PDB file of C-alpha atoms in Angstrom:
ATOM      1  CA  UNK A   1     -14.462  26.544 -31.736  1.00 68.00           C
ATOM      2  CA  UNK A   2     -11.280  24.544 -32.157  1.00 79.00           C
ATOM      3  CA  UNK A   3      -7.889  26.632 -34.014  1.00 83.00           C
ATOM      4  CA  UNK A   4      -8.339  23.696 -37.032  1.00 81.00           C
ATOM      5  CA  UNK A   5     -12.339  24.496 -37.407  1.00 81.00           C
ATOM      6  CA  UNK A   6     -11.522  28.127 -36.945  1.00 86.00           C
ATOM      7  CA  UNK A   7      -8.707  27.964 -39.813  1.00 87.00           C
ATOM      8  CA  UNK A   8     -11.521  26.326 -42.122  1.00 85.00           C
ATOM      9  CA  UNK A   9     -13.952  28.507 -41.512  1.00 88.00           C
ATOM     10  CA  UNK A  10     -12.180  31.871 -42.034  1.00 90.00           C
ATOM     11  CA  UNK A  11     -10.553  30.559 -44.975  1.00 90.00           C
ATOM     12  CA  UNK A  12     -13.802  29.103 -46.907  1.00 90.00           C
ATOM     13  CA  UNK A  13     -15.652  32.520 -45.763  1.00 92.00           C
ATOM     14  CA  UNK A  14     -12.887  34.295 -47.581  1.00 92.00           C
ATOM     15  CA  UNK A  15     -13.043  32.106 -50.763  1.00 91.00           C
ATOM     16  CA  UNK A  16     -16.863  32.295 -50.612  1.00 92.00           C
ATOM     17  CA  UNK A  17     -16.446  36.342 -50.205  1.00 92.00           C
ATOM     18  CA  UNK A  18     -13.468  36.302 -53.797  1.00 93.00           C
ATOM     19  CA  UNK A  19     -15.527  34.694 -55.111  1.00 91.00           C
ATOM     20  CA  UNK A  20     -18.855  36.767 -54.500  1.00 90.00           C
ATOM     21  CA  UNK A  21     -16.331  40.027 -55.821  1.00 90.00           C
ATOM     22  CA  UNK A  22     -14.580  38.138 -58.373  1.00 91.00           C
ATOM     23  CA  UNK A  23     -18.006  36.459 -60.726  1.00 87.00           C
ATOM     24  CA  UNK A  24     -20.784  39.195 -60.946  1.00 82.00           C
ATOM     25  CA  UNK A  25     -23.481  40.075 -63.277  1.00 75.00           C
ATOM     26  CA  UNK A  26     -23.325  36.951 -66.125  1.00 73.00           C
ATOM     27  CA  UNK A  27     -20.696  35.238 -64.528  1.00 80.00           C
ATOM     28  CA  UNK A  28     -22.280  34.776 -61.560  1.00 83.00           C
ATOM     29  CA  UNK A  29     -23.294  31.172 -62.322  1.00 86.00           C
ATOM     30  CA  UNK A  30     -20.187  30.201 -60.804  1.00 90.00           C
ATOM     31  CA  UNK A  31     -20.876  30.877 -57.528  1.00 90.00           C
ATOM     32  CA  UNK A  32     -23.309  28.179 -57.945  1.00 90.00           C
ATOM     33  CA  UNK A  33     -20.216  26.065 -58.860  1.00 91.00           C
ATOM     34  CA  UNK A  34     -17.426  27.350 -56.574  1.00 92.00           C
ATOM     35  CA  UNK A  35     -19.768  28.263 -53.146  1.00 93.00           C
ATOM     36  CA  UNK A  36     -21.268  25.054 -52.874  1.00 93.00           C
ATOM     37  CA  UNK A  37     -17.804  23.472 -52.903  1.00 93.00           C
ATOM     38  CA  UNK A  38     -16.390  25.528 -50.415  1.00 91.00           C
ATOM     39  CA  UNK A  39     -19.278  24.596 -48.463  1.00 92.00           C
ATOM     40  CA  UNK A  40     -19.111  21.426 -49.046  1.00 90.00           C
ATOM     41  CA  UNK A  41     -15.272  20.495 -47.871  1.00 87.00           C
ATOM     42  CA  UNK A  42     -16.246  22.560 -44.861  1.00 86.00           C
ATOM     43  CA  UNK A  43     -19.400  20.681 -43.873  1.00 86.00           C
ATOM     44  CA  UNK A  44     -17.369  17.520 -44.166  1.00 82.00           C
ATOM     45  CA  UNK A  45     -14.584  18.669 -41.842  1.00 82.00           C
ATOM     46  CA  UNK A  46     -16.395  20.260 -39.277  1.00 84.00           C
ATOM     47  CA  UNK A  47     -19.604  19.533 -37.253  1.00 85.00           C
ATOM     48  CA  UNK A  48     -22.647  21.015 -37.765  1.00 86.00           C
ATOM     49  CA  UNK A  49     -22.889  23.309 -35.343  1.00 90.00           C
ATOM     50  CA  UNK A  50     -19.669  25.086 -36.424  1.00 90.00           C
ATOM     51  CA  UNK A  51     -20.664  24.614 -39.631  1.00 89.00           C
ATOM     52  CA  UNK A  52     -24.252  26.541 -39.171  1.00 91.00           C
ATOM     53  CA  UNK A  53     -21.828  29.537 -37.119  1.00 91.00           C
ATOM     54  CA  UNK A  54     -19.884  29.393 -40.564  1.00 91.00           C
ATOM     55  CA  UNK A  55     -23.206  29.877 -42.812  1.00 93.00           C
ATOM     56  CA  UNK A  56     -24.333  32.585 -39.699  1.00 93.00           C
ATOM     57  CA  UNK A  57     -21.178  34.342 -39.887  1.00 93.00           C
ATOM     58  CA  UNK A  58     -21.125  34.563 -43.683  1.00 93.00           C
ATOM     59  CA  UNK A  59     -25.099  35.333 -43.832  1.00 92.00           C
ATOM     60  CA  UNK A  60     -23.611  38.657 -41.448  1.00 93.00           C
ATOM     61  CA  UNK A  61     -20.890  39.621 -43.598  1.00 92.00           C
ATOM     62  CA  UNK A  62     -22.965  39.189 -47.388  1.00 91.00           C
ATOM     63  CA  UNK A  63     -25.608  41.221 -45.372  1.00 90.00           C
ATOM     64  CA  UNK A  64     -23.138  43.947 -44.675  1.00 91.00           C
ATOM     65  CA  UNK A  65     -20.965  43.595 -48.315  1.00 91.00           C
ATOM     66  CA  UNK A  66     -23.065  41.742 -50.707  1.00 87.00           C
ATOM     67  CA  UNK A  67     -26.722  42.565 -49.990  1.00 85.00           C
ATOM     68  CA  UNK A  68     -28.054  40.695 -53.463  1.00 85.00           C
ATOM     69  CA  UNK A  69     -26.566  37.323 -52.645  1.00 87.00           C
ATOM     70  CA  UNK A  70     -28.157  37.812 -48.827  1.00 88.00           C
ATOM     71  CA  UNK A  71     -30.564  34.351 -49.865  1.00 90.00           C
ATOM     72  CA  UNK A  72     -28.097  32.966 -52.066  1.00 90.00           C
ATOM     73  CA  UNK A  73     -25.436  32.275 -49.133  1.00 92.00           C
ATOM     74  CA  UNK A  74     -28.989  29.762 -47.580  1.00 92.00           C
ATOM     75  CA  UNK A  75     -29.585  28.352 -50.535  1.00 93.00           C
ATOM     76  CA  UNK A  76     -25.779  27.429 -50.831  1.00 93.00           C
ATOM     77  CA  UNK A  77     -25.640  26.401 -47.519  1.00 93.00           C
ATOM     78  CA  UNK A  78     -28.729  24.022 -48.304  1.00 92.00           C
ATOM     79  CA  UNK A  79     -26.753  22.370 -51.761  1.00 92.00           C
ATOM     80  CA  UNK A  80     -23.597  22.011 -49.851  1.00 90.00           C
ATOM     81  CA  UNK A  81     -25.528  19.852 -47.731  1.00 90.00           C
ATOM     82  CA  UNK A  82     -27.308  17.997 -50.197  1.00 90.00           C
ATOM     83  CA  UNK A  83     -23.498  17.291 -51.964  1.00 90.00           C
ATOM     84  CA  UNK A  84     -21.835  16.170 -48.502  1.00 89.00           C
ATOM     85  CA  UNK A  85     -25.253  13.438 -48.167  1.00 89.00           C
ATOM     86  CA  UNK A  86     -25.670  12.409 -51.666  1.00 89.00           C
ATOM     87  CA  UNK A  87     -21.445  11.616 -51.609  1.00 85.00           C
ATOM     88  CA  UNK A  88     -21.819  10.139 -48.023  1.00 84.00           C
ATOM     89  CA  UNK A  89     -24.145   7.676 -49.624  1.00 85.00           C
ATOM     90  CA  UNK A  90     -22.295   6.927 -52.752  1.00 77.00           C
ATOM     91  CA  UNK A  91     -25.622   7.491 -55.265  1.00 82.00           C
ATOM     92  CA  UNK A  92     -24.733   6.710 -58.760  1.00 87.00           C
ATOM     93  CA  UNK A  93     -23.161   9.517 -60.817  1.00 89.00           C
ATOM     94  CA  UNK A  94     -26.567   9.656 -63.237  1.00 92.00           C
ATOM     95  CA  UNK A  95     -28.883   9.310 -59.887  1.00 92.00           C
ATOM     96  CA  UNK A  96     -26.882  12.229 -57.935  1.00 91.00           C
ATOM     97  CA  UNK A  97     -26.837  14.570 -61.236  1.00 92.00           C
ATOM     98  CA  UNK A  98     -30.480  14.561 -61.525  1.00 93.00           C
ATOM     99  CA  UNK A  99     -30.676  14.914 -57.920  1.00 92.00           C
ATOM    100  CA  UNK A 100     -28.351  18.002 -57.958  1.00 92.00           C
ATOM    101  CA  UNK A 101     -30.459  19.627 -60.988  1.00 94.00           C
ATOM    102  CA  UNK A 102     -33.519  18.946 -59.235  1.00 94.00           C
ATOM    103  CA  UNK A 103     -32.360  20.888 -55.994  1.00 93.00           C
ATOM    104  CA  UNK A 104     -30.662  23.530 -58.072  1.00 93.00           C
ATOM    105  CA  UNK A 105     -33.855  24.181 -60.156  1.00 93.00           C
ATOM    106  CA  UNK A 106     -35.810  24.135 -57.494  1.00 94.00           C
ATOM    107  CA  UNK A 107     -34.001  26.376 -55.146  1.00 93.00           C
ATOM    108  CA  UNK A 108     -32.048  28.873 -57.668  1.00 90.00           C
ATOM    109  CA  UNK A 109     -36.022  29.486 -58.861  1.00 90.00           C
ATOM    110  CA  UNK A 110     -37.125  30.141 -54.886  1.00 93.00           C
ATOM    111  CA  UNK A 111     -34.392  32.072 -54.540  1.00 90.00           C
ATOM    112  CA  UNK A 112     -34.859  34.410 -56.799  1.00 88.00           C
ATOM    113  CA  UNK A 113     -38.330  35.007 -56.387  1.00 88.00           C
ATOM    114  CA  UNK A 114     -37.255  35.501 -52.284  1.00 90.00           C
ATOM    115  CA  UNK A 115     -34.570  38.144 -54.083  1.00 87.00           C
ATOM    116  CA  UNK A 116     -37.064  39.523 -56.116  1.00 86.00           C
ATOM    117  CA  UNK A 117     -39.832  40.253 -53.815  1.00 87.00           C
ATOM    118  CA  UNK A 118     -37.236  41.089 -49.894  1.00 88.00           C
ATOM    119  CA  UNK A 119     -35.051  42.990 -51.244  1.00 84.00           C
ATOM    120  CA  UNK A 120     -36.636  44.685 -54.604  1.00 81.00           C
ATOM    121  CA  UNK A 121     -34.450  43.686 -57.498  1.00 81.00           C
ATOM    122  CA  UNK A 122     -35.724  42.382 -60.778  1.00 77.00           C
ATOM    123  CA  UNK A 123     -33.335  39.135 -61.584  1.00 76.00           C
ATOM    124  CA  UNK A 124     -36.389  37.249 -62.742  1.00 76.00           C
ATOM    125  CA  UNK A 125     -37.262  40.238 -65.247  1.00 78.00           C
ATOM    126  CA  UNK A 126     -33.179  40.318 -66.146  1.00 76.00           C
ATOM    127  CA  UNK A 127     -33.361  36.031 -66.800  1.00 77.00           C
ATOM    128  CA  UNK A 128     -36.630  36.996 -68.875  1.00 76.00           C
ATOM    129  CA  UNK A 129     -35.014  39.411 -71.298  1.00 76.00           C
ATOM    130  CA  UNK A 130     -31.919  37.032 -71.517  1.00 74.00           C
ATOM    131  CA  UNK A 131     -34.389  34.733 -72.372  1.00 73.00           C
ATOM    132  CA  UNK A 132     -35.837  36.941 -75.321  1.00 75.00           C
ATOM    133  CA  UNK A 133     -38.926  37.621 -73.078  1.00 75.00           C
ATOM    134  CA  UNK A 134     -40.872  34.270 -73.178  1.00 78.00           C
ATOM    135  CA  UNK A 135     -41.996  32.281 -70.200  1.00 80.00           C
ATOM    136  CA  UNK A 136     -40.255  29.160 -72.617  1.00 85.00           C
ATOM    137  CA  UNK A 137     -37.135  30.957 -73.084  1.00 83.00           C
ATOM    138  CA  UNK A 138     -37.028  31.813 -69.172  1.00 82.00           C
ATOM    139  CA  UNK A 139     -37.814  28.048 -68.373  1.00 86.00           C
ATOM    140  CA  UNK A 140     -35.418  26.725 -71.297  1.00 88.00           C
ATOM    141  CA  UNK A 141     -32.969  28.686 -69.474  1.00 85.00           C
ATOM    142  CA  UNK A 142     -33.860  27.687 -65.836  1.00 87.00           C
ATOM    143  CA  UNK A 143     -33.411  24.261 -67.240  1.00 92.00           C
ATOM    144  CA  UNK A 144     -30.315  24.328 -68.952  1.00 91.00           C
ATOM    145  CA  UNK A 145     -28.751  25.946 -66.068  1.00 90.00           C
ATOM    146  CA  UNK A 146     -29.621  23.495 -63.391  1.00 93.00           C
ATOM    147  CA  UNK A 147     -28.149  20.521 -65.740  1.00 94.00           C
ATOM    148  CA  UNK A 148     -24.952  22.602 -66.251  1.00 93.00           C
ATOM    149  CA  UNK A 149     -24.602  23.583 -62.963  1.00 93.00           C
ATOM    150  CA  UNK A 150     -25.545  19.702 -61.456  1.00 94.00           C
ATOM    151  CA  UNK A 151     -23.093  18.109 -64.271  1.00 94.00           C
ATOM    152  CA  UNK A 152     -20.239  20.234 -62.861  1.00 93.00           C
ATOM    153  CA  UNK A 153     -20.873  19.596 -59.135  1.00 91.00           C
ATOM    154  CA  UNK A 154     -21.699  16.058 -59.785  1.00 91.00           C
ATOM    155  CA  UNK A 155     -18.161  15.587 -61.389  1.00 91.00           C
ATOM    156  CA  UNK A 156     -16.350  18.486 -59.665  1.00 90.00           C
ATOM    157  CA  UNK A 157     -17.343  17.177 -56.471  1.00 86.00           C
ATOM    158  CA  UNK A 158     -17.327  13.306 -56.889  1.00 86.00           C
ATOM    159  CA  UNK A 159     -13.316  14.515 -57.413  1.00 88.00           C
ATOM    160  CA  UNK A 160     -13.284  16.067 -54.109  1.00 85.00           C
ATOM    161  CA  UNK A 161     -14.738  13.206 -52.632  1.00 81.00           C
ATOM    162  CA  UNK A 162     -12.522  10.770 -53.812  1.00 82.00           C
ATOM    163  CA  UNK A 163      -9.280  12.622 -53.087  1.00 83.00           C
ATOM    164  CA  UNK A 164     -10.829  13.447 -49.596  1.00 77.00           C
ATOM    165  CA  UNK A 165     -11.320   9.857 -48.625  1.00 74.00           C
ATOM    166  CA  UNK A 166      -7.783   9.036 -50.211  1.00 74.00           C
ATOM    167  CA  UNK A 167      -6.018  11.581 -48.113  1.00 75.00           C
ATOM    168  CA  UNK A 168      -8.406  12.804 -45.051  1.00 64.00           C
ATOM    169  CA  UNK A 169     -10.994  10.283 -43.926  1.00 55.00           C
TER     170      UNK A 169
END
């Protein structure tokens, strides 16, 4: 690994790991926000095979420091992929959004199953009484999530993009 790939990686794994210690319990939603990001600038800097060291070497150190976000750190890997190709490919802002909430729904809801079932804890049960106890509440909230979350990373990141091909590419 090259000293500029290096640089990258060590600092995004420390802004993923602030992050992971800074937004807990409700305010964990914006880890859905920030680590995708971080993900994202570093997928399009580096290759993918330092990139997939980067995800390894954070997937170790959550493991060791952050044992509830263990799936998390895959399934941000997997949406900072899916914002470096949906930017790549300029998709409409409306197009990518829905595109975003899709993947979000459809991994945060995996993900938390995974959680729920590997490693024991009961975030589905937590959503549920957020969600006064109904299966509509839970998928209200499921919902409204994913559009929040896809909003923000569809304008967030168009941003990053655009000063990214400005300045970098």
């Amino acid at each position: 690994m090259d000293n500029n790939s290096l640089t990258y990686s060590a600092i995004s794994i420390s802004l993923v790991l602030v992050s992971f210690l800074l937004f807990r319990g409700a305010a964990n939603i914006v880890n859905s926000i920030t680590v995708p990001i971080i993900l994202y600038i570093n997928y399009a800097r580096i290759d993918l095979k330092k990139y997939l060291l980067m995800i390894l070497t954070l997937f170790i150190l959550s493991f060791l420091f952050f044992f509830q976000q263990l799936f998390f750190i895959i399934f941000y890997a997997i949406l900072g992929g899916v914002l470096y190709h949906s930017f790549k490919r300029d998709i409409n802002f409306i197009v990518r959004t829905i595109l975003f909430a899709i993947t979000f729904l459809l991994g945060f809801v995996i993900t938390i199953n995974i959680t729920d079932i590997v490693i024991g804890t009961a975030l589905r049960q937590a959503l549920a009484a957020a969600a006064a106890g109904s299966e509509i509440g839970l998928i209200f909230l499921y919902l409204m999530t994913s559009i929040l979350v896809a909003v923000t990373l569809s304008f967030v990141g168009y941003q990053i993009d655009k000063r990214f091909r400005d300045n970098f590419f």
